[in-house]
Short mmCIF file of C-alpha atoms in Angstrom, two decimals:
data_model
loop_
_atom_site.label_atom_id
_atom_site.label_comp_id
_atom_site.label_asym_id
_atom_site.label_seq_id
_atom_site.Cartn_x
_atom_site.Cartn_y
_atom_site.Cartn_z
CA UNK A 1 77.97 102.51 71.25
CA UNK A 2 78.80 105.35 69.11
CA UNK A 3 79.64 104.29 64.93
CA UNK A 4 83.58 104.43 64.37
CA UNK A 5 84.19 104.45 60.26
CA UNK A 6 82.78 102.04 58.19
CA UNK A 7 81.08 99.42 60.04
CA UNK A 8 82.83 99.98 63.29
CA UNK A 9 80.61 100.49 67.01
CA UNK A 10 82.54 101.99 69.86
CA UNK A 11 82.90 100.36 73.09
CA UNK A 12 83.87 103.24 75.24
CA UNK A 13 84.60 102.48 79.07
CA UNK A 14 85.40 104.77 81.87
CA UNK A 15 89.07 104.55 83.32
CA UNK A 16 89.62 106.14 86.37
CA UNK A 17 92.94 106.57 87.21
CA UNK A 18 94.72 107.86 90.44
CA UNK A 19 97.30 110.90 89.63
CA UNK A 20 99.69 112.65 91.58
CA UNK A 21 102.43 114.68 90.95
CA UNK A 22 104.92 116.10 93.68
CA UNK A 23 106.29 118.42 91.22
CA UNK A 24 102.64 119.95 90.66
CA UNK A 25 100.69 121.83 92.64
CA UNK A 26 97.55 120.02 93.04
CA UNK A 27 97.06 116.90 95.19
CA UNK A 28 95.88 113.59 94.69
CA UNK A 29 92.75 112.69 92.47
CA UNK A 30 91.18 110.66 90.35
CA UNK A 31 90.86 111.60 86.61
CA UNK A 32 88.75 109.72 83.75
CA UNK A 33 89.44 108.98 80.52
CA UNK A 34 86.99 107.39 78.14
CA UNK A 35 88.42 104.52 76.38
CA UNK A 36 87.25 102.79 73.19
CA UNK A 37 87.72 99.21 73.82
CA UNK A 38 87.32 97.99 70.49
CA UNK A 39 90.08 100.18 69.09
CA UNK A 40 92.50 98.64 71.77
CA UNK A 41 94.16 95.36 72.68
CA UNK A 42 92.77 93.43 75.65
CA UNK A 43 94.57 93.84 78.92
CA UNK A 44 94.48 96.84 81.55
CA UNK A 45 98.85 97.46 80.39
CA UNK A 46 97.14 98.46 77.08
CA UNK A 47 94.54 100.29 78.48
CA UNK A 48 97.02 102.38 80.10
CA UNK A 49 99.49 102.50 77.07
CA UNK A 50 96.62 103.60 74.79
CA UNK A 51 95.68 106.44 77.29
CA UNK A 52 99.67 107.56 77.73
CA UNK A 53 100.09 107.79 73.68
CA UNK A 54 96.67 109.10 72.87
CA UNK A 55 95.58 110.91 75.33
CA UNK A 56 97.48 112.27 78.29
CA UNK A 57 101.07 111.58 78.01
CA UNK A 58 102.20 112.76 81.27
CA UNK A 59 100.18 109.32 82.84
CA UNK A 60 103.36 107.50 84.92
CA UNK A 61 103.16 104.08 85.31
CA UNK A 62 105.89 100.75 85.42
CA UNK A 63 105.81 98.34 82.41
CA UNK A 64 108.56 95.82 80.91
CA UNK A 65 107.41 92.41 79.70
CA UNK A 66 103.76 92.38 79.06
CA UNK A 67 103.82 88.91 79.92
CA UNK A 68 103.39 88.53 83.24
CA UNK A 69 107.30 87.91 83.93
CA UNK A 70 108.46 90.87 85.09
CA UNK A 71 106.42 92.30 87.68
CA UNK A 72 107.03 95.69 86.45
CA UNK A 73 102.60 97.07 86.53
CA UNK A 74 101.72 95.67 89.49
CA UNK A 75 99.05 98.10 90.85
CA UNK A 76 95.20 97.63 92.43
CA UNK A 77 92.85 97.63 89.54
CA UNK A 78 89.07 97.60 90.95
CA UNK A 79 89.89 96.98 94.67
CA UNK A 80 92.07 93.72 93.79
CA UNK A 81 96.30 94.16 93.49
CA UNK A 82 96.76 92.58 90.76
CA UNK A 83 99.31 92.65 87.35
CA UNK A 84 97.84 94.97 84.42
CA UNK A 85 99.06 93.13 81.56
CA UNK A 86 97.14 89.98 83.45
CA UNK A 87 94.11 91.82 83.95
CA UNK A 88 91.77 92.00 81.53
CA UNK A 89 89.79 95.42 80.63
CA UNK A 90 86.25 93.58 80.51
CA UNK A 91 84.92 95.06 77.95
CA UNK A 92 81.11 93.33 78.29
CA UNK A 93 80.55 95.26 81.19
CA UNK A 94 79.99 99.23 81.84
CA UNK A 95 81.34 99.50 84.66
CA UNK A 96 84.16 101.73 85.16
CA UNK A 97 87.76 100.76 85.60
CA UNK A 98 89.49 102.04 88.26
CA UNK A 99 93.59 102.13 88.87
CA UNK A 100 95.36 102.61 91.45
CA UNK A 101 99.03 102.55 93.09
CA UNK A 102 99.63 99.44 95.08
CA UNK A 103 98.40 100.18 98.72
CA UNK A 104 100.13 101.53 101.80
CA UNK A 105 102.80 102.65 100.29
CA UNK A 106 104.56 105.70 99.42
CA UNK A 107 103.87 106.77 95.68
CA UNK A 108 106.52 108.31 93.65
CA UNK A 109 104.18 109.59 90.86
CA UNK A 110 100.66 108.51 89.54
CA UNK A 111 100.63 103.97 89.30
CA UNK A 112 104.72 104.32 90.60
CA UNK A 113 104.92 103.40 94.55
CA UNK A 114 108.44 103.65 96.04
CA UNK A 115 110.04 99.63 96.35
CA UNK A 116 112.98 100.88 98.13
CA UNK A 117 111.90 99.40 101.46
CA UNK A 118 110.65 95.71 99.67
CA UNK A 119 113.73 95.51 97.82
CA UNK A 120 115.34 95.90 101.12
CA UNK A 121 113.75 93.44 102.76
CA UNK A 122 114.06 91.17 100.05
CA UNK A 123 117.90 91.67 100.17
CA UNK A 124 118.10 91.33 103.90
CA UNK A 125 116.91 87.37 103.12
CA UNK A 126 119.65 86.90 101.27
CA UNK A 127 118.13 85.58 97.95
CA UNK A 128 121.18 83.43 96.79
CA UNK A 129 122.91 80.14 96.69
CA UNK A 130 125.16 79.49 100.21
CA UNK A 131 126.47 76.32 99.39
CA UNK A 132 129.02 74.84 101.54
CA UNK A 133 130.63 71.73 99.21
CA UNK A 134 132.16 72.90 96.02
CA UNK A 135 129.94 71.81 92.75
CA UNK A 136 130.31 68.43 91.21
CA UNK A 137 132.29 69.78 87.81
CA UNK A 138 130.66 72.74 86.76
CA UNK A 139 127.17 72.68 88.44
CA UNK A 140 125.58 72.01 91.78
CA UNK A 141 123.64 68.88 90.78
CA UNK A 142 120.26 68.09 92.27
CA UNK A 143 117.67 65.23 92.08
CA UNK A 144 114.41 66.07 90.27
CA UNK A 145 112.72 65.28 93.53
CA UNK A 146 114.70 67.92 95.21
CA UNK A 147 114.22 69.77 92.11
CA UNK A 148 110.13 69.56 92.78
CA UNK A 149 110.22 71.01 96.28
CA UNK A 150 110.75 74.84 94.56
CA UNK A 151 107.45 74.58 92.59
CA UNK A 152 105.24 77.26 93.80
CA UNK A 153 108.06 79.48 95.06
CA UNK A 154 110.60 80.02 92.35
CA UNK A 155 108.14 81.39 89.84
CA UNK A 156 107.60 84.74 91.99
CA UNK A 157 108.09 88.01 90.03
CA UNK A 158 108.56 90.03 93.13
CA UNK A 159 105.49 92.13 91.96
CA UNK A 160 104.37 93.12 95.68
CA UNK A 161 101.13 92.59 94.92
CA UNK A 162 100.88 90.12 98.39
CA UNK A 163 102.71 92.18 100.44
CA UNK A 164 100.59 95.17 99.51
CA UNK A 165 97.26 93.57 100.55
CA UNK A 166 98.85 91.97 103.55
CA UNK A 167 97.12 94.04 107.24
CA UNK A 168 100.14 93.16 109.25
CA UNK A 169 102.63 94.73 106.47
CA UNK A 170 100.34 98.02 106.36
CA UNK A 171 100.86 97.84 110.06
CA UNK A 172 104.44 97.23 110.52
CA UNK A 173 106.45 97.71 107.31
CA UNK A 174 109.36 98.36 108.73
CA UNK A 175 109.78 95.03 110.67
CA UNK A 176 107.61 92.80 109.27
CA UNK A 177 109.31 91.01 106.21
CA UNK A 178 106.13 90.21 104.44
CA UNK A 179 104.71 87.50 102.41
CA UNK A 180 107.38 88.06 98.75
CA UNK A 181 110.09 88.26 101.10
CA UNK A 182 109.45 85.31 103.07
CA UNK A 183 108.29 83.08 100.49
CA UNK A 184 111.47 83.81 98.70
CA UNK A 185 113.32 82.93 101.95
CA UNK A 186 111.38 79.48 102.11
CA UNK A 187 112.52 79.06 98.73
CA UNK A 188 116.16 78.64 99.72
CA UNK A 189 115.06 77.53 102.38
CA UNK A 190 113.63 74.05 100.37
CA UNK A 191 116.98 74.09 98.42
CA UNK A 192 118.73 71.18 98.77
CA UNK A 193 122.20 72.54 97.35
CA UNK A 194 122.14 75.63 100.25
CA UNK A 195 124.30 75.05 102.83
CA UNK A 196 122.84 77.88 105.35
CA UNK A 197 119.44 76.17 106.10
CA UNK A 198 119.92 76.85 109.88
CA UNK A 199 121.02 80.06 109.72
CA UNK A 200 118.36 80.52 107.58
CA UNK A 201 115.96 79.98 110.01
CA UNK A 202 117.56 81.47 113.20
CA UNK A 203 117.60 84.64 111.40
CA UNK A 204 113.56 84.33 110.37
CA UNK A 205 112.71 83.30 113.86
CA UNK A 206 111.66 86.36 115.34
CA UNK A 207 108.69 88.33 116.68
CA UNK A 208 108.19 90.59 113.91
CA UNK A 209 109.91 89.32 110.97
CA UNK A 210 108.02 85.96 111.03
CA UNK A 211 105.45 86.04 113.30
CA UNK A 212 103.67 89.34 112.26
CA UNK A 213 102.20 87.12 110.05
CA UNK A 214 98.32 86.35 111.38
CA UNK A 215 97.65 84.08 108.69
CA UNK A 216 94.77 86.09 106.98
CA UNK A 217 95.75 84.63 103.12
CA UNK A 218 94.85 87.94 101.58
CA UNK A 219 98.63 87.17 99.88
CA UNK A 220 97.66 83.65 98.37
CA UNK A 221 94.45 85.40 97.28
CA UNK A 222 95.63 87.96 95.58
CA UNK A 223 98.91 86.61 93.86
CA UNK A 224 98.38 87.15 90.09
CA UNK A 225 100.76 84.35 89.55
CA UNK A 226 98.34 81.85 91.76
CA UNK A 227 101.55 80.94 94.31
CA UNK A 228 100.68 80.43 97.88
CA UNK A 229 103.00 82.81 99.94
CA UNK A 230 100.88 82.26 102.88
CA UNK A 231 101.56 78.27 102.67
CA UNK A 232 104.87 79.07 102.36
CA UNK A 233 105.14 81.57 105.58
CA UNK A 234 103.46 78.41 107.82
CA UNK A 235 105.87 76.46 106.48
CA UNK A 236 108.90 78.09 108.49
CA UNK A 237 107.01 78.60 111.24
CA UNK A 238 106.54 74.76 111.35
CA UNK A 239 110.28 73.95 110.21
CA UNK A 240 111.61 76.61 113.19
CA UNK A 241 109.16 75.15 115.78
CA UNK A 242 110.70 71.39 114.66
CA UNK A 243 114.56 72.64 115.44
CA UNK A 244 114.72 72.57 119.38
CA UNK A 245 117.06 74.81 119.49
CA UNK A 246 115.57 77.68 117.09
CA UNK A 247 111.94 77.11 119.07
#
């Protein structure tokens, strides 16, 4: 390292980060920035933050919560989509750190990929309560059994990150729903106080939607909040193929 002050040793890494601006007139590349670890907090979000106040404040990239919550910085930090206030900045090795947008998709600007399409799709799922009984009082009540069955699937952030690495979304994004969407269908789906189950299902059940899906899990491995959308995709396939009439 290189002395900092009084008493201080440097811990410089290499952050290479993908930039592109449509407004410019250069085209994509890759730019580095040295970083001194030591002089910065832990995760990749204030890598990034550091580098946008210090050094180059035209760098463009999401951020909300730092906490994991919002989904806001998902983007594919050494090869692996990921959150970048999860990730840390591993400072004990000196290897570079490299940043890019989330894959196959269109990028607005630098870390920023366009979500118009995924928040489509997510709409299209209809990500809300369709009960058909009025609630008891003020609530719709439910059992802490039925309560149970949305562990694993409420607690997405809608980050992308497992659609992004999915092969059969890179191949068909424009049919294929994806692994966010469709575990966020299962999780109505599994909700006891929806009414719409069946119509839930009827609308899933379809060539591309639902069965673009190949099962190759690179969504469960790659979900920074450790949920299994894969699981949750071969669980409508089995609840459709146990209806008669949706098979």
């Amino acid at each position: 390292g290189v002395g900092v002050g009084a008493g201080k040793v440097a811990n410089v890494k290499e952050v290479q980060v993908y930039r592109w601006d449509p407004a410019g007139e250069e085209g994509p590349r890759m730019q580095t920035y040295p970083v001194d670890l030591n002089d910065c907090g832990p995760m990749v979000l204030d890598v990034l933050i550091k580098i946008k106040s210090e050094q180059d404040s035209t760098l463009t990239f999401r951020r909300s919560c730092r906490e994991g919550i919002c989904g806001s910085c998902a983007m594919n930090i050494n090869g692996t989509n990921t959150l970048a206030c999860l990730r840390d900045a591993e400072p004990d090795n000196n290897k570079p750190l490299t940043i890019y947008p989330l894959p196959h998709m269109y990028v607005i600007k630098d870390l920023v990929p366009d979500m118009s399409n995924f928040y489509a799709q997510y709409k299209s799922i209809k990500p809300y309560l369709q009960a058909e009984k009025p609630p008891v009082g003020r609530e719709h009540l439910q059992s802490q059994a039925d309560r149970s069955r949305l562990d694993g699937l409420y607690e997405c952030v809608l980050c992308a990150c497992c659609t992004t690495s999915c092969p059969s979304y890179w191949w068909s994004p424009d049919s294929y729903l994806g692994p966010a969407s469709l575990l966020q269908a299962y999780r109505w789906i599994s909700d006891s106080r929806d009414g719409k189950m069946e119509e839930r299902l009827s609308d899933l059940n379809d060539a591309f939607k639902l069965y673009k899906c190949h099962g190759i899990m690179n969504c469960t491995r790659t979900c920074p909040k450790h949920l299994d959308p894969g699981g949750a995709i071969k669980s409508i396939k089995n609840a459709v193929t146990q209806r008669p009439a949706l098979a």
